[in-house]
């Protein structure tokens, strides 16, 4: 499709809000024109993803400017329906009145990545059909991107930062299936790590049944992991965490399992002194253990800081959520030791890494600011 041959479908620019899954969205449709290069490269335009198609309305698409800016596509799309999360700081400014015509931009909603020109507001049946056809042809594999992508690592990160734990469960199911099919030890490690995170969440909301189920499955996984030297240190750290989880459900077991957990953490550090997971679990042990059992908030600070430095030195994709979780643990340790200023700095560091980290942005940091 050559430049200038775009078909424009106009309806005098209309932006309106709707509620979807409890969130406010701004829906609009634009003509998007960018460097010509054929239709096939449009498949790279993965920042537009299918979200919903209901009530004979346009297919809802999410526009993710950061993703597009990182990998701009080449080609031409004439009419795409766009939808943006209603996280605008000033919704009144975002709407800019009922009519947005011609070259006006909704800058607080959409940021134009390099090489992209958003020209005309459009919202017609033809545009809707083109958008849906485009999805069917190019983006069926990416249909789950609204859930954080189709890869388990992306899904878990999305679930953790957006508080969408149903997506985490789907990621666990995908990893279980992949491991059954391949027997790959790296997949088994990611599966065990996913279980570890979900157990912590389940205990946090009081769902002990789910926690017990995942602990049992994780213990089976760890038995296989420890037989491999590839993830030996992490396997010890995860096994120590499982003991700690069981102790949290039955504190009387600390007498028997507390030292066993600590011994495994020491073994994890001895096996790989540069493993951030090992230092994270050491920090957790120091933070949660009573002083009479060797616990120390100050020592927890040291271990969490060491884990963070190690994560940052070699940030693996499946460790991104764990890195953010460690920052939260560090901030809470600062709070417990009376250093609210450093707690605030740490929470803000987490938001610099991930601005959409809901737990910190909407709960933890506001609670600290209100003290």
mmCIF file of N, CA and C in Angstrom, residues 315-371:
data_model
loop_
_atom_site.group_PDB
_atom_site.id
_atom_site.type_symbol
_atom_site.label_atom_id
_atom_site.label_comp_id
_atom_site.label_asym_id
_atom_site.label_seq_id
_atom_site.Cartn_x
_atom_site.Cartn_y
_atom_site.Cartn_z
ATOM 1 N N UNK A 315 20.181 -8.520 34.882
ATOM 2 C CA UNK A 315 18.724 -8.578 34.985
ATOM 3 C C UNK A 315 18.152 -9.570 33.978
ATOM 4 N N UNK A 316 17.792 -10.735 34.450
ATOM 5 C CA UNK A 316 17.161 -11.738 33.599
ATOM 6 C C UNK A 316 15.662 -11.460 33.525
ATOM 7 N N UNK A 317 15.067 -11.836 32.398
ATOM 8 C CA UNK A 317 13.651 -11.520 32.192
ATOM 9 C C UNK A 317 12.765 -12.122 33.279
ATOM 10 N N UNK A 318 13.029 -13.367 33.644
ATOM 11 C CA UNK A 318 12.162 -14.003 34.639
ATOM 12 C C UNK A 318 12.452 -13.510 36.053
ATOM 13 N N UNK A 319 13.452 -12.634 36.208
ATOM 14 C CA UNK A 319 13.754 -12.070 37.523
ATOM 15 C C UNK A 319 13.200 -10.655 37.705
ATOM 16 N N UNK A 320 12.587 -10.094 36.671
ATOM 17 C CA UNK A 320 12.137 -8.699 36.786
ATOM 18 C C UNK A 320 11.111 -8.527 37.901
ATOM 19 N N UNK A 321 10.144 -9.420 37.976
ATOM 20 C CA UNK A 321 9.138 -9.293 39.044
ATOM 21 C C UNK A 321 9.773 -9.544 40.407
ATOM 22 N N UNK A 322 10.742 -10.457 40.438
ATOM 23 C CA UNK A 322 11.419 -10.764 41.696
ATOM 24 C C UNK A 322 12.256 -9.572 42.163
ATOM 25 N N UNK A 323 12.835 -8.866 41.207
ATOM 26 C CA UNK A 323 13.585 -7.643 41.523
ATOM 27 C C UNK A 323 12.670 -6.600 42.152
ATOM 28 N N UNK A 324 11.499 -6.398 41.553
ATOM 29 C CA UNK A 324 10.543 -5.440 42.110
ATOM 30 C C UNK A 324 10.072 -5.880 43.493
ATOM 31 N N UNK A 325 9.855 -7.165 43.656
ATOM 32 C CA UNK A 325 9.429 -7.675 44.957
ATOM 33 C C UNK A 325 10.508 -7.449 46.015
ATOM 34 N N UNK A 326 11.763 -7.559 45.607
ATOM 35 C CA UNK A 326 12.868 -7.316 46.537
ATOM 36 C C UNK A 326 12.940 -5.843 46.917
ATOM 37 N N UNK A 327 12.667 -4.960 45.967
ATOM 38 C CA UNK A 327 12.625 -3.532 46.287
ATOM 39 C C UNK A 327 11.534 -3.243 47.316
ATOM 40 N N UNK A 328 10.385 -3.883 47.167
ATOM 41 C CA UNK A 328 9.306 -3.708 48.147
ATOM 42 C C UNK A 328 9.754 -4.210 49.517
ATOM 43 N N UNK A 329 10.398 -5.373 49.541
ATOM 44 C CA UNK A 329 10.888 -5.918 50.814
ATOM 45 C C UNK A 329 11.902 -4.974 51.451
ATOM 46 N N UNK A 330 12.771 -4.393 50.634
ATOM 47 C CA UNK A 330 13.760 -3.445 51.148
ATOM 48 C C UNK A 330 13.079 -2.211 51.720
ATOM 49 N N UNK A 331 12.089 -1.684 50.999
ATOM 50 C CA UNK A 331 11.370 -0.498 51.475
ATOM 51 C C UNK A 331 10.679 -0.779 52.810
ATOM 52 N N UNK A 332 10.067 -1.952 52.927
ATOM 53 C CA UNK A 332 9.405 -2.301 54.187
ATOM 54 C C UNK A 332 10.417 -2.433 55.325
ATOM 55 N N UNK A 333 11.609 -2.920 55.005
ATOM 56 C CA UNK A 333 12.654 -3.014 56.027
ATOM 57 C C UNK A 333 13.079 -1.627 56.493
ATOM 58 N N UNK A 334 13.182 -0.700 55.546
ATOM 59 C CA UNK A 334 13.506 0.679 55.925
ATOM 60 C C UNK A 334 12.416 1.254 56.827
ATOM 61 N N UNK A 335 11.167 0.967 56.487
ATOM 62 C CA UNK A 335 10.069 1.449 57.328
ATOM 63 C C UNK A 335 10.159 0.865 58.735
ATOM 64 N N UNK A 336 10.441 -0.424 58.816
ATOM 65 C CA UNK A 336 10.511 -1.091 60.119
ATOM 66 C C UNK A 336 11.657 -0.564 60.976
ATOM 67 N N UNK A 337 12.704 -0.067 60.324
ATOM 68 C CA UNK A 337 13.849 0.463 61.078
ATOM 69 C C UNK A 337 13.762 1.978 61.236
ATOM 70 N N UNK A 338 12.613 2.559 60.873
ATOM 71 C CA UNK A 338 12.380 3.980 61.101
ATOM 72 C C UNK A 338 12.932 4.915 60.054
ATOM 73 N N UNK A 339 13.395 4.373 58.928
ATOM 74 C CA UNK A 339 13.979 5.214 57.875
ATOM 75 C C UNK A 339 12.956 5.399 56.754
ATOM 76 N N UNK A 340 11.981 6.259 57.003
ATOM 77 C CA UNK A 340 10.918 6.468 56.017
ATOM 78 C C UNK A 340 11.432 7.139 54.749
ATOM 79 N N UNK A 341 12.453 7.964 54.882
ATOM 80 C CA UNK A 341 13.002 8.651 53.708
ATOM 81 C C UNK A 341 13.557 7.637 52.708
ATOM 82 N N UNK A 342 14.312 6.659 53.195
ATOM 83 C CA UNK A 342 14.864 5.639 52.301
ATOM 84 C C UNK A 342 13.770 4.706 51.788
ATOM 85 N N UNK A 343 12.751 4.465 52.599
ATOM 86 C CA UNK A 343 11.627 3.659 52.127
ATOM 87 C C UNK A 343 10.956 4.350 50.948
ATOM 88 N N UNK A 344 10.765 5.657 51.070
ATOM 89 C CA UNK A 344 10.145 6.433 49.996
ATOM 90 C C UNK A 344 11.007 6.391 48.737
ATOM 91 N N UNK A 345 12.304 6.557 48.892
ATOM 92 C CA UNK A 345 13.225 6.510 47.754
ATOM 93 C C UNK A 345 13.163 5.142 47.072
ATOM 94 N N UNK A 346 13.076 4.099 47.868
ATOM 95 C CA UNK A 346 13.051 2.744 47.316
ATOM 96 C C UNK A 346 11.758 2.475 46.559
ATOM 97 N N UNK A 347 10.631 2.904 47.109
ATOM 98 C CA UNK A 347 9.367 2.745 46.386
ATOM 99 C C UNK A 347 9.400 3.510 45.064
ATOM 100 N N UNK A 348 9.957 4.697 45.085
ATOM 101 C CA UNK A 348 10.035 5.487 43.852
ATOM 102 C C UNK A 348 10.982 4.849 42.842
ATOM 103 N N UNK A 349 12.012 4.203 43.337
ATOM 104 C CA UNK A 349 12.910 3.469 42.441
ATOM 105 C C UNK A 349 12.154 2.345 41.742
ATOM 106 N N UNK A 350 11.283 1.676 42.481
ATOM 107 C CA UNK A 350 10.467 0.616 41.880
ATOM 108 C C UNK A 350 9.563 1.184 40.792
ATOM 109 N N UNK A 351 9.007 2.361 41.030
ATOM 110 C CA UNK A 351 8.127 2.981 40.034
ATOM 111 C C UNK A 351 8.902 3.513 38.846
ATOM 112 N N UNK A 352 10.141 3.874 39.035
ATOM 113 C CA UNK A 352 10.977 4.266 37.902
ATOM 114 C C UNK A 352 11.225 3.065 36.997
ATOM 115 N N UNK A 353 11.417 1.913 37.604
ATOM 116 C CA UNK A 353 11.621 0.687 36.828
ATOM 117 C C UNK A 353 10.331 0.263 36.144
ATOM 118 N N UNK A 354 9.207 0.375 36.849
ATOM 119 C CA UNK A 354 7.902 -0.014 36.305
ATOM 120 C C UNK A 354 6.839 0.964 36.782
ATOM 121 N N UNK A 355 6.537 1.997 35.970
ATOM 122 C CA UNK A 355 5.548 3.010 36.372
ATOM 123 C C UNK A 355 4.156 2.451 36.630
ATOM 124 N N UNK A 356 3.836 1.284 36.049
ATOM 125 C CA UNK A 356 2.503 0.700 36.219
ATOM 126 C C UNK A 356 2.452 -0.328 37.347
ATOM 127 N N UNK A 357 3.406 -0.253 38.265
ATOM 128 C CA UNK A 357 3.437 -1.183 39.399
ATOM 129 C C UNK A 357 2.337 -0.783 40.374
ATOM 130 N N UNK A 358 1.171 -1.392 40.212
ATOM 131 C CA UNK A 358 -0.041 -0.985 40.921
ATOM 132 C C UNK A 358 0.105 -1.053 42.434
ATOM 133 N N UNK A 359 0.684 -2.098 42.936
ATOM 134 C CA UNK A 359 0.797 -2.303 44.386
ATOM 135 C C UNK A 359 1.533 -1.139 45.050
ATOM 136 N N UNK A 360 2.627 -0.720 44.447
ATOM 137 C CA UNK A 360 3.394 0.396 45.009
ATOM 138 C C UNK A 360 2.708 1.722 44.736
ATOM 139 N N UNK A 361 2.278 1.919 43.506
ATOM 140 C CA UNK A 361 1.730 3.216 43.104
ATOM 141 C C UNK A 361 0.434 3.552 43.824
ATOM 142 N N UNK A 362 -0.426 2.550 44.019
ATOM 143 C CA UNK A 362 -1.756 2.834 44.548
ATOM 144 C C UNK A 362 -1.935 2.468 46.022
ATOM 145 N N UNK A 363 -1.037 1.689 46.575
ATOM 146 C CA UNK A 363 -1.206 1.244 47.968
ATOM 147 C C UNK A 363 -0.017 1.589 48.849
ATOM 148 N N UNK A 364 1.141 1.035 48.557
ATOM 149 C CA UNK A 364 2.272 1.136 49.478
ATOM 150 C C UNK A 364 2.823 2.548 49.605
ATOM 151 N N UNK A 365 3.084 3.196 48.480
ATOM 152 C CA UNK A 365 3.641 4.552 48.554
ATOM 153 C C UNK A 365 2.641 5.554 49.120
ATOM 154 N N UNK A 366 1.369 5.544 48.684
ATOM 155 C CA UNK A 366 0.404 6.461 49.309
ATOM 156 C C UNK A 366 0.269 6.241 50.813
ATOM 157 N N UNK A 367 0.315 4.989 51.260
ATOM 158 C CA UNK A 367 0.223 4.714 52.699
ATOM 159 C C UNK A 367 1.412 5.304 53.439
ATOM 160 N N UNK A 368 2.585 5.209 52.839
ATOM 161 C CA UNK A 368 3.779 5.786 53.466
ATOM 162 C C UNK A 368 3.699 7.304 53.491
ATOM 163 N N UNK A 369 3.251 7.888 52.388
ATOM 164 C CA UNK A 369 3.140 9.346 52.308
ATOM 165 C C UNK A 369 2.124 9.871 53.318
ATOM 166 N N UNK A 370 1.121 9.051 53.642
ATOM 167 C CA UNK A 370 0.087 9.487 54.576
ATOM 168 C C UNK A 370 0.483 9.393 56.033
ATOM 169 N N UNK A 371 1.638 8.804 56.306
ATOM 170 C CA UNK A 371 2.067 8.658 57.707
ATOM 171 C C UNK A 371 2.664 9.953 58.256
#
